[in-house]
Short mmCIF file of C-alpha atoms in Angstrom, two decimals:
data_model
loop_
_atom_site.label_atom_id
_atom_site.label_comp_id
_atom_site.label_asym_id
_atom_site.label_seq_id
_atom_site.Cartn_x
_atom_site.Cartn_y
_atom_site.Cartn_z
CA MET A 1 31.43 32.30 87.27
CA MET A 2 33.37 35.53 86.55
CA SER A 3 36.42 35.09 84.33
CA ILE A 4 39.90 36.16 85.49
CA THR A 5 39.86 38.97 82.90
CA ASN A 6 36.55 40.32 84.19
CA ARG A 7 37.79 40.09 87.78
CA ILE A 8 40.83 42.18 86.86
CA LYS A 9 38.62 44.70 85.08
CA LEU A 10 36.32 44.95 88.13
CA ALA A 11 39.29 45.39 90.47
CA LEU A 12 40.69 48.16 88.30
CA PHE A 13 37.27 49.84 88.14
CA VAL A 14 36.92 49.75 91.93
CA LEU A 15 40.46 51.10 92.38
CA ILE A 16 39.97 53.96 89.91
CA THR A 17 36.53 54.83 91.28
CA THR A 18 37.83 54.84 94.86
CA ASN A 19 40.67 57.16 93.91
CA LEU A 20 38.33 59.49 92.04
CA PHE A 21 36.00 59.79 95.02
CA ALA A 22 38.99 60.28 97.34
CA CYS A 23 40.32 63.08 95.14
CA LYS A 24 36.98 64.86 94.74
CA PRO A 25 36.89 66.54 98.19
CA ASN A 26 40.43 67.85 97.67
CA GLN A 27 39.48 69.12 94.22
CA ILE A 28 36.63 71.05 95.81
CA ILE A 29 39.00 72.48 98.41
CA ALA A 30 41.49 73.44 95.70
CA ARG A 31 38.84 75.22 93.66
CA LYS A 32 37.41 77.15 96.61
CA VAL A 33 40.79 78.07 98.12
CA GLY A 34 42.03 79.20 94.72
CA LYS A 35 38.96 81.41 94.32
CA GLU A 36 39.45 82.85 97.83
CA ILE A 37 43.10 83.72 97.17
CA LYS A 38 42.48 85.12 93.68
CA SER A 39 39.68 87.35 94.98
CA SER A 40 41.96 88.95 97.57
CA GLU A 41 42.96 92.45 96.49
CA MET A 42 45.63 92.49 99.22
CA LEU A 43 47.43 89.38 97.93
CA LYS A 44 47.75 90.89 94.45
CA LYS A 45 50.04 93.65 95.69
CA TYR A 46 53.20 91.66 96.49
CA GLN A 47 54.90 88.27 96.12
CA VAL A 48 52.87 85.42 97.62
CA GLY A 49 53.74 81.75 97.80
CA PHE A 50 51.13 79.32 99.10
CA ALA A 51 50.92 75.55 99.38
CA LEU A 52 48.16 73.42 100.95
CA TYR A 53 48.78 69.71 101.39
CA ASP A 54 46.82 66.65 102.48
CA MET A 55 49.31 64.38 104.23
CA ASP A 56 46.93 61.42 104.54
CA ALA A 57 46.27 61.39 100.80
CA ASP A 58 49.85 62.45 100.00
CA GLN A 59 48.38 65.10 97.73
CA MET A 60 49.20 68.75 97.15
CA ILE A 61 45.75 70.32 97.14
CA PHE A 62 46.60 73.83 96.02
CA GLN A 63 49.75 75.71 95.01
CA LYS A 64 50.52 79.29 94.16
CA ASP A 65 54.17 79.85 93.23
CA ALA A 66 55.03 77.06 95.66
CA ASP A 67 58.16 76.25 93.65
CA LYS A 68 59.50 79.82 93.92
CA TYR A 69 62.06 80.86 96.55
CA PHE A 70 61.01 83.24 99.35
CA THR A 71 62.75 84.84 102.31
CA PRO A 72 61.55 82.66 105.23
CA ALA A 73 62.49 84.81 108.26
CA SER A 74 61.75 82.71 111.36
CA ASN A 75 60.21 79.89 109.32
CA THR A 76 63.90 78.94 109.24
CA LYS A 77 63.45 77.69 112.81
CA LEU A 78 61.40 74.78 111.44
CA PHE A 79 64.64 73.48 109.90
CA THR A 80 66.52 74.01 113.16
CA PHE A 81 63.68 72.25 115.02
CA TYR A 82 63.66 69.22 112.73
CA ALA A 83 67.43 68.86 112.96
CA GLY A 84 67.13 68.87 116.76
CA LEU A 85 64.49 66.13 116.68
CA LYS A 86 66.95 63.99 114.74
CA ILE A 87 70.21 64.85 116.52
CA VAL A 88 69.33 65.66 120.18
CA PRO A 89 65.93 63.99 120.71
CA ASP A 90 66.23 63.75 124.51
CA SER A 91 68.56 66.31 126.14
CA ILE A 92 70.90 69.14 125.14
CA PRO A 93 74.68 68.68 125.67
CA SER A 94 75.87 71.44 127.99
CA LEU A 95 79.59 70.96 128.64
CA ARG A 96 82.37 68.59 127.61
CA TYR A 97 84.95 67.93 130.32
CA ILE A 98 87.81 65.79 131.60
CA GLU A 99 89.26 65.41 135.09
CA LYS A 100 93.04 65.28 135.13
CA ALA A 101 94.98 65.11 138.42
CA ASP A 102 93.82 68.11 140.45
CA SER A 103 92.18 69.84 137.47
CA LEU A 104 88.81 69.82 135.71
CA ILE A 105 89.08 71.10 132.15
CA PHE A 106 85.86 71.95 130.31
CA TRP A 107 84.73 73.04 126.83
CA GLY A 108 81.54 74.78 125.70
CA THR A 109 79.01 73.11 123.42
CA GLY A 110 76.98 76.21 122.59
CA ASP A 111 74.22 75.15 125.03
CA PRO A 112 71.64 78.00 125.09
CA SER A 113 69.93 76.78 128.26
CA LEU A 114 72.95 77.43 130.50
CA LEU A 115 71.59 79.94 133.07
CA HIS A 116 68.93 80.93 130.51
CA THR A 117 66.23 83.29 131.83
CA VAL A 118 63.44 80.80 131.08
CA LEU A 119 65.15 77.41 130.68
CA LYS A 120 67.43 77.82 133.72
CA GLY A 121 69.84 75.03 132.79
CA THR A 122 72.09 74.47 135.82
CA ASN A 123 73.43 70.90 135.56
CA ALA A 124 76.79 72.04 134.22
CA ILE A 125 77.01 74.86 136.77
CA GLN A 126 76.32 72.39 139.58
CA LEU A 127 79.08 70.13 138.29
CA LEU A 128 81.56 73.01 138.38
CA LYS A 129 80.36 74.12 141.81
CA ARG A 130 80.60 70.69 143.42
CA THR A 131 84.08 69.78 142.27
CA ASN A 132 87.06 70.48 144.52
CA LYS A 133 89.39 70.51 141.51
CA LYS A 134 90.87 73.59 139.86
CA LEU A 135 88.73 74.81 136.97
CA PHE A 136 90.10 75.48 133.49
CA PHE A 137 88.05 76.70 130.51
CA ALA A 138 89.42 75.61 127.14
CA ASN A 139 88.06 77.97 124.50
CA ASN A 140 88.27 78.42 120.71
CA ARG A 141 85.87 75.64 119.71
CA TYR A 142 83.54 78.06 117.93
CA GLU A 143 84.42 78.83 114.31
CA GLY A 144 82.46 81.91 113.37
CA ASN A 145 81.68 85.56 113.95
CA PHE A 146 79.66 87.01 116.81
CA PHE A 147 76.86 87.69 114.27
CA GLY A 148 75.43 85.26 111.74
CA ASP A 149 75.85 85.52 107.98
CA GLY A 150 73.85 88.49 106.68
CA TRP A 151 72.56 89.82 110.01
CA ALA A 152 71.70 93.50 110.31
CA TRP A 153 74.54 95.09 112.30
CA ASP A 154 72.37 97.97 113.57
CA ASP A 155 70.09 95.58 115.48
CA TYR A 156 72.95 94.83 117.89
CA ASN A 157 71.21 96.64 120.78
CA ASP A 158 67.90 94.80 120.38
CA TYR A 159 66.92 91.84 122.55
CA TYR A 160 66.31 89.55 119.57
CA GLN A 161 69.91 89.64 118.29
CA PRO A 162 72.33 88.37 120.98
CA GLU A 163 75.79 87.36 119.84
CA ILE A 164 76.75 83.72 119.15
CA SER A 165 79.34 82.07 121.42
CA GLU A 166 80.60 78.63 122.42
CA LEU A 167 79.77 79.03 126.11
CA PRO A 168 76.78 81.37 126.34
CA LEU A 169 75.57 82.51 129.77
CA PHE A 170 72.42 84.40 130.80
CA ASP A 171 71.06 84.39 127.19
CA ASN A 172 74.11 86.55 126.27
CA VAL A 173 72.09 89.59 127.37
CA VAL A 174 71.98 92.08 130.23
CA LEU A 175 68.56 92.34 131.85
CA VAL A 176 67.61 95.80 133.11
CA THR A 177 64.50 95.92 135.28
CA ALA A 178 62.73 98.29 137.65
CA LYS A 179 59.85 96.93 139.74
CA GLU A 180 59.40 100.38 141.21
CA ALA A 181 59.87 103.63 139.34
CA GLY A 182 63.47 104.85 139.54
CA LYS A 183 64.92 101.67 141.05
CA MET A 184 67.06 100.10 138.32
CA ASN A 185 68.36 96.56 138.71
CA ILE A 186 71.02 95.01 136.45
CA SER A 187 71.61 91.29 135.89
CA PRO A 188 74.20 89.86 135.76
CA LYS A 189 75.54 92.15 138.45
CA SER A 190 79.08 91.77 137.09
CA LEU A 191 78.15 94.36 134.45
CA ASN A 192 76.94 97.01 136.91
CA ALA A 193 80.12 99.03 136.49
CA CYS A 194 79.61 99.13 132.71
CA PHE A 195 76.50 101.33 132.97
CA ILE A 196 77.06 105.04 132.48
CA ALA A 197 74.57 107.88 132.92
CA ASP A 198 74.67 110.13 129.86
CA SER A 199 74.24 113.69 131.14
CA ASN A 200 74.16 115.03 127.57
CA SER A 201 71.19 112.91 126.55
CA ARG A 202 67.96 114.76 125.74
CA ALA A 203 65.83 111.62 125.85
CA THR A 204 62.58 111.90 127.78
CA LYS A 205 62.07 108.14 128.12
CA PHE A 206 64.46 105.69 129.76
CA ARG A 207 66.24 103.31 127.39
CA VAL A 208 69.69 101.76 127.56
CA GLN A 209 71.99 101.93 124.53
CA ARG A 210 75.20 99.90 124.31
CA GLU A 211 78.22 101.02 122.34
CA PHE A 212 78.60 98.82 119.28
CA LEU A 213 81.94 97.14 120.00
CA SER A 214 82.22 97.41 123.77
CA ASN A 215 80.30 96.77 126.96
CA LYS A 216 79.62 100.42 127.71
CA PHE A 217 75.91 100.88 128.37
CA HIS A 218 74.56 104.46 128.31
CA TYR A 219 71.25 105.57 129.78
CA PRO A 220 69.59 108.99 130.00
CA PRO A 221 69.24 110.82 133.35
CA VAL A 222 65.51 110.18 133.56
CA THR A 223 63.54 107.99 135.95
CA THR A 224 62.71 104.44 134.91
CA ASP A 225 59.03 103.58 134.81
CA ALA A 226 57.65 101.00 137.21
CA ASN A 227 57.76 97.45 135.81
CA TYR A 228 60.39 98.48 133.28
CA ALA A 229 62.26 95.66 131.52
CA GLN A 230 64.84 95.70 128.74
CA GLN A 231 67.22 93.04 127.45
CA ILE A 232 70.40 94.31 125.79
CA PRO A 233 72.88 91.90 124.18
CA PHE A 234 76.32 92.19 125.74
CA LYS A 235 79.59 92.04 123.81
CA THR A 236 80.83 88.50 124.23
CA SER A 237 84.47 87.69 124.98
CA THR A 238 86.48 84.99 126.72
CA ALA A 239 87.41 87.45 129.46
CA LEU A 240 83.75 88.22 130.17
CA THR A 241 82.88 84.51 130.16
CA LEU A 242 85.54 83.87 132.81
CA THR A 243 84.27 86.78 134.92
CA LEU A 244 80.64 85.64 134.74
CA LEU A 245 81.61 82.06 135.58
CA ALA A 246 83.76 83.12 138.55
CA ASP A 247 80.98 85.34 139.93
CA THR A 248 78.36 82.61 139.46
CA LEU A 249 80.48 79.79 140.89
CA GLY A 250 82.16 81.79 143.64
CA LYS A 251 85.53 80.38 142.59
CA ASN A 252 88.31 81.15 140.18
CA VAL A 253 88.22 79.86 136.57
CA GLN A 254 91.41 79.94 134.51
CA LEU A 255 91.93 79.85 130.76
CA ILE A 256 93.81 76.98 129.13
CA ASN A 257 94.80 76.06 125.59
CA TYR A 258 93.92 72.37 125.44
CA PRO A 259 92.44 70.41 122.51
CA LEU A 260 89.24 68.48 123.12
CA PRO A 261 90.10 64.79 123.56
CA VAL A 262 87.90 62.08 122.09
CA ASN A 263 87.23 60.62 125.55
CA ALA A 264 85.87 63.87 127.03
CA LYS A 265 82.70 63.32 129.03
CA THR A 266 79.44 65.15 128.33
CA ILE A 267 77.06 66.62 130.86
CA TYR A 268 73.54 67.35 129.61
CA SER A 269 71.27 70.17 130.70
CA SER A 270 67.66 70.79 129.75
CA LYS A 271 65.23 68.37 128.17
CA SER A 272 65.13 68.85 124.42
CA ASP A 273 61.35 69.40 124.27
CA ASP A 274 61.66 72.29 126.75
CA VAL A 275 64.35 73.91 124.62
CA PHE A 276 62.42 73.27 121.38
CA ARG A 277 59.36 74.92 122.96
CA GLN A 278 61.44 78.00 123.78
CA LEU A 279 62.78 77.95 120.22
CA MET A 280 59.33 77.79 118.63
CA LEU A 281 56.74 79.56 120.81
CA PRO A 282 58.42 82.93 121.44
CA SER A 283 60.64 82.39 118.36
CA ASP A 284 63.87 82.71 120.33
CA ASN A 285 66.69 83.65 117.94
CA PHE A 286 69.40 83.11 120.55
CA VAL A 287 68.23 79.54 121.22
CA ALA A 288 68.05 78.83 117.49
CA GLU A 289 71.62 79.89 116.75
CA GLN A 290 73.11 78.17 119.78
CA LEU A 291 71.21 74.93 119.14
CA LEU A 292 73.02 74.50 115.83
CA LEU A 293 76.32 74.50 117.71
CA THR A 294 75.06 71.80 120.11
CA TYR A 295 74.11 69.69 117.09
CA ALA A 296 77.65 70.11 115.73
CA ASP A 297 79.06 69.02 119.09
CA LYS A 298 76.80 65.97 119.12
CA LEU A 299 77.91 64.93 115.63
CA GLY A 300 81.59 65.45 116.44
CA LEU A 301 81.97 68.48 114.15
CA ALA A 302 83.62 71.83 114.75
CA LEU A 303 81.24 74.35 116.30
CA SER A 304 80.55 75.95 112.93
CA THR A 305 77.17 77.07 111.61
CA PRO A 306 78.01 76.48 107.92
CA LYS A 307 79.46 73.02 108.64
CA ILE A 308 76.50 71.80 110.68
CA ILE A 309 73.97 73.16 108.18
CA ALA A 310 75.81 71.35 105.36
CA ALA A 311 75.80 68.13 107.39
CA ILE A 312 72.07 68.43 108.20
CA GLN A 313 71.16 69.02 104.57
CA GLU A 314 73.18 66.04 103.39
CA LYS A 315 72.07 63.67 106.15
CA TYR A 316 68.42 64.60 106.76
CA LEU A 317 67.02 66.85 104.01
CA ALA A 318 67.69 64.96 100.77
CA GLU A 319 63.92 64.53 100.23
CA LEU A 320 63.20 68.24 99.84
CA PRO A 321 61.96 69.06 96.31
CA ASP A 322 64.05 72.26 96.16
CA LYS A 323 67.44 72.62 97.82
CA PRO A 324 67.20 75.44 100.37
CA LYS A 325 69.67 78.25 100.70
CA TRP A 326 70.10 77.98 104.46
CA VAL A 327 72.65 80.14 106.28
CA ASP A 328 71.61 80.55 109.94
CA GLY A 329 69.52 78.92 112.63
CA SER A 330 67.06 81.70 113.40
CA GLY A 331 66.09 83.34 110.12
CA LEU A 332 67.56 86.73 111.01
CA SER A 333 69.51 86.60 107.74
CA ARG A 334 67.96 87.53 104.42
CA GLY A 335 70.42 85.07 102.89
CA ASN A 336 67.98 82.25 103.66
CA LEU A 337 65.72 81.22 100.76
CA PHE A 338 63.15 78.39 100.85
CA THR A 339 60.22 77.34 98.68
CA PRO A 340 56.73 76.74 100.14
CA ARG A 341 56.65 73.20 98.79
CA SER A 342 59.97 72.39 100.50
CA ILE A 343 58.55 73.67 103.77
CA ILE A 344 55.52 71.41 103.25
CA LYS A 345 57.86 68.43 102.89
CA LEU A 346 59.71 69.53 106.02
CA LEU A 347 56.43 69.78 107.96
CA THR A 348 55.64 66.22 106.87
CA LEU A 349 59.03 65.02 108.11
CA ILE A 350 58.53 66.84 111.43
CA TYR A 351 55.07 65.33 111.92
CA LYS A 352 56.31 61.81 111.25
CA GLU A 353 59.43 62.24 113.38
CA VAL A 354 57.51 63.42 116.45
CA ASN A 355 54.81 60.80 115.80
CA ASP A 356 52.61 62.32 118.51
CA GLN A 357 50.29 65.15 117.45
CA GLU A 358 49.60 66.35 120.98
CA ARG A 359 53.32 66.56 121.79
CA LEU A 360 54.10 68.34 118.51
CA PHE A 361 51.34 70.91 118.86
CA LYS A 362 52.52 71.79 122.38
CA MET A 363 55.81 72.90 120.81
CA MET A 364 54.14 74.98 118.08
CA PRO A 365 52.52 78.43 118.41
CA ALA A 366 48.76 77.90 118.55
CA GLY A 367 46.40 80.40 116.93
CA GLY A 368 44.61 82.46 119.58
CA LYS A 369 46.29 80.65 122.46
CA THR A 370 50.11 80.47 122.61
CA GLY A 371 53.36 81.85 121.26
CA THR A 372 53.63 84.21 118.32
CA LEU A 373 50.11 83.29 117.16
CA LYS A 374 48.45 84.07 120.48
CA ASN A 375 47.21 87.47 119.34
CA ALA A 376 47.00 86.77 115.60
CA TYR A 377 43.82 84.70 115.80
CA PRO A 378 40.76 85.22 118.06
CA LYS A 379 41.40 83.96 121.59
CA THR A 380 40.29 80.35 122.03
CA ASP A 381 40.89 77.18 124.03
CA THR A 382 40.53 75.08 120.88
CA PRO A 383 42.99 76.40 118.28
CA PHE A 384 42.74 75.22 114.69
CA VAL A 385 46.13 76.53 113.52
CA TYR A 386 49.53 75.38 114.83
CA ALA A 387 52.26 77.13 112.91
CA LYS A 388 55.60 78.90 112.90
CA THR A 389 55.55 82.56 112.05
CA GLY A 390 58.35 84.53 110.41
CA THR A 391 58.74 88.29 110.22
CA LEU A 392 61.33 90.73 108.86
CA GLY A 393 60.84 94.09 107.16
CA GLY A 394 58.60 93.34 104.16
CA VAL A 395 58.38 89.64 105.12
CA HIS A 396 55.61 87.85 107.02
CA ASN A 397 54.99 84.10 106.82
CA GLN A 398 53.12 81.24 108.49
CA SER A 399 53.86 77.56 107.96
CA GLY A 400 52.34 74.69 109.88
CA TYR A 401 49.18 72.68 110.41
CA VAL A 402 45.48 73.58 110.16
CA ILE A 403 42.60 71.45 111.42
CA THR A 404 39.33 71.95 109.54
CA LYS A 405 35.88 71.93 111.13
CA LYS A 406 35.37 68.40 109.86
CA GLY A 407 38.59 67.31 111.58
CA LYS A 408 40.78 67.10 108.49
CA LEU A 409 44.47 67.83 109.11
CA LEU A 410 46.12 69.88 106.37
CA LEU A 411 49.65 71.27 106.08
CA TYR A 412 50.26 74.75 104.73
CA SER A 413 53.00 77.25 103.96
CA PHE A 414 51.89 80.85 103.40
CA MET A 415 54.77 83.16 102.46
CA ASN A 416 54.48 86.92 101.86
CA ASN A 417 57.51 88.87 100.61
CA ASN A 418 58.27 92.39 99.40
CA TYR A 419 55.21 94.23 100.66
CA VAL A 420 55.05 97.86 101.78
CA GLN A 421 51.76 97.63 103.66
CA PRO A 422 51.70 97.37 107.47
CA THR A 423 52.52 93.85 108.62
CA ALA A 424 49.27 93.85 110.64
CA ASP A 425 47.33 94.00 107.34
CA ILE A 426 49.29 91.06 105.91
CA ARG A 427 48.64 89.08 109.08
CA LYS A 428 44.89 89.79 108.93
CA GLU A 429 44.74 88.56 105.34
CA MET A 430 46.54 85.31 106.22
CA VAL A 431 44.22 84.77 109.18
CA LYS A 432 41.24 85.40 106.91
CA VAL A 433 42.38 82.76 104.41
CA MET A 434 43.28 80.16 107.04
CA THR A 435 40.01 80.75 108.90
CA TYR A 436 38.15 80.25 105.61
CA ILE A 437 39.93 76.92 105.08
CA HIS A 438 39.06 75.83 108.63
CA ASP A 439 35.41 76.91 108.42
CA SER A 440 34.70 75.61 104.92
CA PHE A 441 36.09 72.09 105.08
#
């Protein structure tokens, strides 16, 4: 009969042997991935951070400068996404309101889905339309500038940089379209009178340019092409909000100075998963910034980007190995700085929070199939990469999940900063490495 000492020795031997065999495949992956990355002439030319992680084994397989800080660009949206999963898991708050005598007073929550081009949130609009009470908008909940911290001011005319506001409408952009050549249509129509033909323009192609600090939109005296479409951020203001609301509702809306009471009711708009999908797949900057304000509303904070980010970090991100420098919701700011290994930890938290791989992957860009990865990888109905991209000048990143040929799920963060090569070349190199990982393991 085996003695207790020998039994303990055998148990320890089995435990150690099992762990060694479990680690061996990951050691092989680490060696081969390291060789693949070191052999890349492209990746030697700029700053690269890479981390590959096995969540099931709770093991970092391979790291290259994973503890160094990188500009994340739209990888920042992973933080905004995770915060939403924790704070607004079901629906997005759209308006706060009270009914008092013959009046309905309402406050904005920052809801991005309100009359959004894709999300088409209308619950709050229907509430305001149905009531027979006088409507009063109480403003000044938002504590911040129309641009986020560190945004590039000269991108103000580009679709991806709408202004931030407490009661956004129509994505905070003007949509200019022409189904037929020469037939320009403007939405919302309230801004029709703000469009001015510039007879001095020498442009040969049609493009609208807004003046920086006003809603004066100039366009050259040339014919629009058929199927033309351009989104131009409009200059937000309380006066414009009241005008857009009145035109949409078909009734007058007045301004009132009235503090938000604790017993104010909340009306919700879109389902959170629908909004998260719009955040992640096309990488919608407007949705990202406005979502942070809805989180602040939900937690009873001022509608302030710095305050909600501080609250999220304290409440939900204490497990990150390196404290992020996080300043906006979208990643438009170069003030954001994250490490690859912190993003790996975040991806783990996201995966566990959703607790449904199919649901999660529907909200992530899929390589060769959906979102910002649709054209990065070869077209396929069976993607092996589900990840968030992030791009600024000299910055291109991917962070997410890769499924190997043998069905192993790995997490990765691949960050490229300070390059001067075309971004298309950086993208090809990332795809090459991630395809190698999929094919080889």
